mmCIF file of C-alpha atoms in Angstrom:
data_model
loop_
_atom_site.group_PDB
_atom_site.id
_atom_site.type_symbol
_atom_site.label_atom_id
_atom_site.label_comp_id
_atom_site.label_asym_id
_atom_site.label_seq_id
_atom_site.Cartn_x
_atom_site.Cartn_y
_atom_site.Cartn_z
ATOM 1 C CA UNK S 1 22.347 30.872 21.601
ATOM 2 C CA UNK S 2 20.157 32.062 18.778
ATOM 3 C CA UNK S 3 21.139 32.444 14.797
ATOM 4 C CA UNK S 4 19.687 33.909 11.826
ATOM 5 C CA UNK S 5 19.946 32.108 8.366
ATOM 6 C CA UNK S 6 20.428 34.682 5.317
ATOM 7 C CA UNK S 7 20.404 34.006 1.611
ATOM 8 C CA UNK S 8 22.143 37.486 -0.124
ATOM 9 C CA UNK S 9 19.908 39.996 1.871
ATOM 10 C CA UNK S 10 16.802 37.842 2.717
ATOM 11 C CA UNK S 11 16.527 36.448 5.707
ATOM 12 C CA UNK S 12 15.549 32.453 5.463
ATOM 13 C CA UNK S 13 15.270 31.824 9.141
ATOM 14 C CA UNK S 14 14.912 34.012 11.780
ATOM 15 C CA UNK S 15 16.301 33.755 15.102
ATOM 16 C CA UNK S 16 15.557 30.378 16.897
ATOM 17 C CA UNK S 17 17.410 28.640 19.568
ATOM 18 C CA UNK S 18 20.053 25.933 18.471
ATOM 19 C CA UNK S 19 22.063 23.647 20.848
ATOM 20 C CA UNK S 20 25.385 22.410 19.483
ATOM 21 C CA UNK S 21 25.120 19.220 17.112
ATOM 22 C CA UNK S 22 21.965 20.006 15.229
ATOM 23 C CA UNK S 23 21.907 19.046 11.938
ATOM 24 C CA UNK S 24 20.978 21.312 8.236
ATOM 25 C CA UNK S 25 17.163 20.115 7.269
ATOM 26 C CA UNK S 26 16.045 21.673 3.632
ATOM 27 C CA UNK S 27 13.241 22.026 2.674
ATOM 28 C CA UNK S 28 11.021 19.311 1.485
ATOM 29 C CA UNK S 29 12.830 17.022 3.893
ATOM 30 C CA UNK S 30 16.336 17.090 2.518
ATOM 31 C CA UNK S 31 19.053 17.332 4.937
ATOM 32 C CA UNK S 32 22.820 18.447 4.102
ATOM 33 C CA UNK S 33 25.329 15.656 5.060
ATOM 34 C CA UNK S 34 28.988 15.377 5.650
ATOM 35 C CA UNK S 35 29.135 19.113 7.173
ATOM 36 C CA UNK S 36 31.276 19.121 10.191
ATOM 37 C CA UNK S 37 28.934 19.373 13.204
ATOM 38 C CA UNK S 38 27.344 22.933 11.834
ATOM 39 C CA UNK S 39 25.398 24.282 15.089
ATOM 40 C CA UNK S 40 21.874 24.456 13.680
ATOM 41 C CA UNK S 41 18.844 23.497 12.030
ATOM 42 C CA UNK S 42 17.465 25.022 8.669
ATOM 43 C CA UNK S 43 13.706 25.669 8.474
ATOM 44 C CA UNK S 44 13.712 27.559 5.378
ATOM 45 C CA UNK S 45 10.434 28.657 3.371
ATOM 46 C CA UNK S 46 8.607 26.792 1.014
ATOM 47 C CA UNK S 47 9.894 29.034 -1.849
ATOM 48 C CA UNK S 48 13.760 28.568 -0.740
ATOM 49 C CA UNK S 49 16.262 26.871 -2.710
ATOM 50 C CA UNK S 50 17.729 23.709 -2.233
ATOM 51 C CA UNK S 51 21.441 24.436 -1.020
ATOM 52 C CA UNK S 52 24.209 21.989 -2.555
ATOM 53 C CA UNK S 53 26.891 23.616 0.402
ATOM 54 C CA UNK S 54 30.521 22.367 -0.482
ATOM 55 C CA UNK S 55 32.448 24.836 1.852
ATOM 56 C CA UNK S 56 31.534 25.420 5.446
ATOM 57 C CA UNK S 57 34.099 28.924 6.640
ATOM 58 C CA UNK S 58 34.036 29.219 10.091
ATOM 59 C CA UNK S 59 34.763 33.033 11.688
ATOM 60 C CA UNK S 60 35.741 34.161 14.658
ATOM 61 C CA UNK S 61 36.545 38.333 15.080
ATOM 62 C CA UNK S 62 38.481 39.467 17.774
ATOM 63 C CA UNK S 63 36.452 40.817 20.669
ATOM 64 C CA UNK S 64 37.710 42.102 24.489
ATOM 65 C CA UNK S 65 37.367 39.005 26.579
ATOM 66 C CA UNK S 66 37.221 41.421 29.579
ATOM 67 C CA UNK S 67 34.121 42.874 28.406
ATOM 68 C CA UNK S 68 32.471 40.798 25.966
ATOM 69 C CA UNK S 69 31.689 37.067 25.312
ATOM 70 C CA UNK S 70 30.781 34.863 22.165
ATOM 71 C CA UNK S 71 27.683 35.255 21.357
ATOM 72 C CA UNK S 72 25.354 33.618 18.993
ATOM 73 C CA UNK S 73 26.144 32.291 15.450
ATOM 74 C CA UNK S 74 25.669 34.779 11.900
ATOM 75 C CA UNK S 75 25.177 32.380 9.097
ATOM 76 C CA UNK S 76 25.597 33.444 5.936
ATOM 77 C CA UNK S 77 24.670 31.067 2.746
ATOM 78 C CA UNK S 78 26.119 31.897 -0.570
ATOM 79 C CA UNK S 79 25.839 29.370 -3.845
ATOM 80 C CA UNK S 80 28.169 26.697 -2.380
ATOM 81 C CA UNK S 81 29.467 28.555 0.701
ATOM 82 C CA UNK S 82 27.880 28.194 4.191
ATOM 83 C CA UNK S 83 30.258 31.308 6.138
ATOM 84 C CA UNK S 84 29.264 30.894 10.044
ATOM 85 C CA UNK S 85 30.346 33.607 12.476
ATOM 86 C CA UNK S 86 30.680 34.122 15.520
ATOM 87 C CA UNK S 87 29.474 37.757 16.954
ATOM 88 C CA UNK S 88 30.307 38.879 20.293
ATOM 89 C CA UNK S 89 27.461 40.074 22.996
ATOM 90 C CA UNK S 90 28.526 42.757 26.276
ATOM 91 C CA UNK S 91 29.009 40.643 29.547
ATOM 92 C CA UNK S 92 26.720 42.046 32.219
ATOM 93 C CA UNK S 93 28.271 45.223 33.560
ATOM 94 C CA UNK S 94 28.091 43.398 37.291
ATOM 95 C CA UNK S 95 30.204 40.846 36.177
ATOM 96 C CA UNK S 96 32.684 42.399 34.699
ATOM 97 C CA UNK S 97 33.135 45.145 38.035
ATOM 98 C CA UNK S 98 33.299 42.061 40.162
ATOM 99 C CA UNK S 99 36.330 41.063 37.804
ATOM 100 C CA UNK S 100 38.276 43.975 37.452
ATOM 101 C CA UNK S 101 37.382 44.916 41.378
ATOM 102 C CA UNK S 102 38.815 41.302 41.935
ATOM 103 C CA UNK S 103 41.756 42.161 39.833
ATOM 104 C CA UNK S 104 42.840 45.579 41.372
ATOM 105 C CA UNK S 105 43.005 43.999 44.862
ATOM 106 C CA UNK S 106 44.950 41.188 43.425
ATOM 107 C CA UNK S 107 47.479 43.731 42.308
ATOM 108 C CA UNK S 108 47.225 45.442 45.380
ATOM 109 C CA UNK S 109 47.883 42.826 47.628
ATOM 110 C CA UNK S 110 51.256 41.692 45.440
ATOM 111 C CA UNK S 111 52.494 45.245 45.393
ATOM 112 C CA UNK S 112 52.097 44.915 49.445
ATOM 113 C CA UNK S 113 53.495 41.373 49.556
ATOM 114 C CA UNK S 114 56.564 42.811 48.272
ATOM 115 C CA UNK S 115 56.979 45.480 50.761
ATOM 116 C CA UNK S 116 55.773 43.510 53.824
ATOM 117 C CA UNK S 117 55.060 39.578 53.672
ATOM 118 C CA UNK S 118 52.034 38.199 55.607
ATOM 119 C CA UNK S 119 53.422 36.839 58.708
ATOM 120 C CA UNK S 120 55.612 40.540 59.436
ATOM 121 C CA UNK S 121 52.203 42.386 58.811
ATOM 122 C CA UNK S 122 50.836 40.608 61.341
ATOM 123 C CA UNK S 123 54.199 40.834 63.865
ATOM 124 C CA UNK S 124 54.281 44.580 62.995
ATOM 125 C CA UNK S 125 50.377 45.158 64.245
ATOM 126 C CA UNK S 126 50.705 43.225 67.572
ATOM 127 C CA UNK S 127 53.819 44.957 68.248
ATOM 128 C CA UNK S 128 52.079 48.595 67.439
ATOM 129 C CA UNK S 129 49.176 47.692 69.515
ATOM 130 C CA UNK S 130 50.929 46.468 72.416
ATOM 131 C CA UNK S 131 53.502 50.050 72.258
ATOM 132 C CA UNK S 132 50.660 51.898 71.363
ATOM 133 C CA UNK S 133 49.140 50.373 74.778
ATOM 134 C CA UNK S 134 52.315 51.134 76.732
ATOM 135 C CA UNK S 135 51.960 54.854 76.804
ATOM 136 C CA UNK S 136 55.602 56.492 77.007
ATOM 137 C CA UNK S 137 58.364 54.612 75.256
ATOM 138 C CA UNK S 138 62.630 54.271 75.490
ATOM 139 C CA UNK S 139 64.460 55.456 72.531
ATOM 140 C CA UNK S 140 64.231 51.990 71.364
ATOM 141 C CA UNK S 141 61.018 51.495 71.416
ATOM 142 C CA UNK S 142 60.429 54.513 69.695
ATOM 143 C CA UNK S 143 62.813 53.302 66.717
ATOM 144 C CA UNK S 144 60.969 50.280 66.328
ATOM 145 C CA UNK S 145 57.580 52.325 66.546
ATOM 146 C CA UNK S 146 58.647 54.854 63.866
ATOM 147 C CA UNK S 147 60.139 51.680 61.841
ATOM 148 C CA UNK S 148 57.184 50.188 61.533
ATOM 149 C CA UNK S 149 55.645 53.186 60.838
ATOM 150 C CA UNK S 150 57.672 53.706 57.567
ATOM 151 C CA UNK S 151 56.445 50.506 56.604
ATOM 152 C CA UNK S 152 53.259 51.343 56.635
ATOM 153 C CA UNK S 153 53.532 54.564 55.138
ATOM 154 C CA UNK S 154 54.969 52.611 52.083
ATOM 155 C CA UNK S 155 51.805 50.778 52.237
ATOM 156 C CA UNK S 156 49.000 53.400 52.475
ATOM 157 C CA UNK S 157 49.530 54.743 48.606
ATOM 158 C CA UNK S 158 48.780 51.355 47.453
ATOM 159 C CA UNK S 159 45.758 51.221 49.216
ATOM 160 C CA UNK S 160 44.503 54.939 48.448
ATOM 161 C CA UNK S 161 45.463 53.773 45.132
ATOM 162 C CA UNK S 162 42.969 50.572 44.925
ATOM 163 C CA UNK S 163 40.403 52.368 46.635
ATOM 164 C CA UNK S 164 40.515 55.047 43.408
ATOM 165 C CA UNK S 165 40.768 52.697 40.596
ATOM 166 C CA UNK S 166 37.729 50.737 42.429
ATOM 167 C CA UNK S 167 35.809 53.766 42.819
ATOM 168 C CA UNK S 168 36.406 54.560 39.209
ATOM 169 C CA UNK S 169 35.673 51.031 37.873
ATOM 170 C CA UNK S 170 32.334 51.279 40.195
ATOM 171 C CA UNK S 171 31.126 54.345 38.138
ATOM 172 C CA UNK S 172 32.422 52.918 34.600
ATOM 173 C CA UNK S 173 29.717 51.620 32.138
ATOM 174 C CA UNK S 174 31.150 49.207 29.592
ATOM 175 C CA UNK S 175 32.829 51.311 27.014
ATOM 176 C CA UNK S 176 34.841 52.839 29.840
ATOM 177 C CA UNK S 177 35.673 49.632 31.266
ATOM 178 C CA UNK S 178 37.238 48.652 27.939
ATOM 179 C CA UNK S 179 39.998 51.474 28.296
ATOM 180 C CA UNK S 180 40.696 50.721 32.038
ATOM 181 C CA UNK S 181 44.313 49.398 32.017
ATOM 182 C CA UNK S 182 45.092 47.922 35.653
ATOM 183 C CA UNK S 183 48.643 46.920 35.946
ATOM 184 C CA UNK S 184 50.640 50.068 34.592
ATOM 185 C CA UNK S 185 47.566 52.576 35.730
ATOM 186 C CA UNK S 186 49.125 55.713 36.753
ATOM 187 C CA UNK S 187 48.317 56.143 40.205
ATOM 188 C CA UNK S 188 50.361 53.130 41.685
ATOM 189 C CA UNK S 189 53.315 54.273 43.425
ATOM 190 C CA UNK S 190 56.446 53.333 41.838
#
C-alpha cells in the first residue's frame, strides 16, 4: 500500500510504502502519541510544522466490491485533524472474469438442479445412450425417449444462455463489467 501526506494543497510526503502499525515521526524527532494505530510514518520536510493532531477521522467511500478493492490510504492533515481515507484501485480485469465466469455457471447449474437433479441427469444419459444404441424402439420406449428429451430441451436455454453472458463478460473491460447484473439478466428462461 502506498500514501501521500498533504498539508492544505502541499504535498509533505510523497508516496512511500507503509505496513500496518507504523507510527507518526515529526520532524526533528518528535513522534505523535496516543493515535490509534494510524498506518504510516511521517517524513515531513525540514520547513514543516510540528502537528499537535487531536482528531484522527477515518473514511471509507463506497466502491463495487465486484470490480474494485481498497486501495492505499489519502491522508489529509488539517490544524488538529488527521482525515485518513481509504481510495479504491480496479481489480485486474482477469480476476474479476474468472469471478463473474465462476458466478454465471453457478447460476446455471442451480437453474438445472431444479429441473433435473444430479443422479437423474446421469440415469437419463445412460438410458439415451443405451436406446439410442438399440436402433428401432416400442411405443414405450419411444415415450421414455421423447420424455427425456423434453427434459433436456428445458435444459439447453440455460446453457445457450451461460454460454452468452460468458461470451459477453469475456469481451467486457471493467466499466462494462460494473453494469453486468447476473441473476435477473434477461436472457435466462423463465
Amino acid at each position: 500500500m502506498e500514501i501521500v501526506i498533504t498539508q492544505g494543497d502541499r504535498i509533505v510526503s510523497g508516496p512511500r510504502p507503509v505496513s500496518h502499525g507504523q507510527r507518526l515521526e515529526l520532524p526533528g524527532g518528535n513522534v505523535v502519541s496516543g493515535l490509534p494505530k494510524l498506518p504510516f510514518e511521517y517524513h515531513g520536510q525540514q520547513d514543516a510544522q510540528a502537528y499537535m493532531i487531536r482528531r484522527v477521522i477515518r473514511k471509507t467511500p463506497p466502491y463495487d466490491r465486484r470490480t474494485q478493492r481498497p486501495g492505499g490510504l489519502s491522508i489529509q492533515i488539517s490544524g488538529e485533524i488527521c482525515e485518513i481515507t481509504q481510495t479504491a484501485a480496479d481489480r485486474p480485469v482477469e480476476e474479476i472474469r474468472a469471478e463473474l465466469t465462476k458466478t454465471v455457471k453457478a447460476i446455471a447449474q442451480a437453474k438445472i438442479l431444479a429441473i433435473i437433479p444430479i443422479w437423474k441427469q446421469i440415469n437419463l444419459t445412460a438410458r439415451a445412450a443405451q436406446l439410442a444404441m438399440k436402433g428401432s424402439l416400442s411405443p414405450e420406449e419411444q415415450a421414455e425417449w421423447d420424455a427425456g428429451e423434453a427434459i433436456w430441451n428445458r435444459v439447453a436455454p440455460i446453457r445457450a444462455a451461460s454460454d452468452l453472458i460468458e461470451a459477453e463478460i469475456a469481451a467486457a473491460n471493467i466499466p462494462q463489467m460494473r453494469d453486468i447484473v447476473l441473476e435477473s439478466d434477461h436472457r435466462w428462461p423463465q
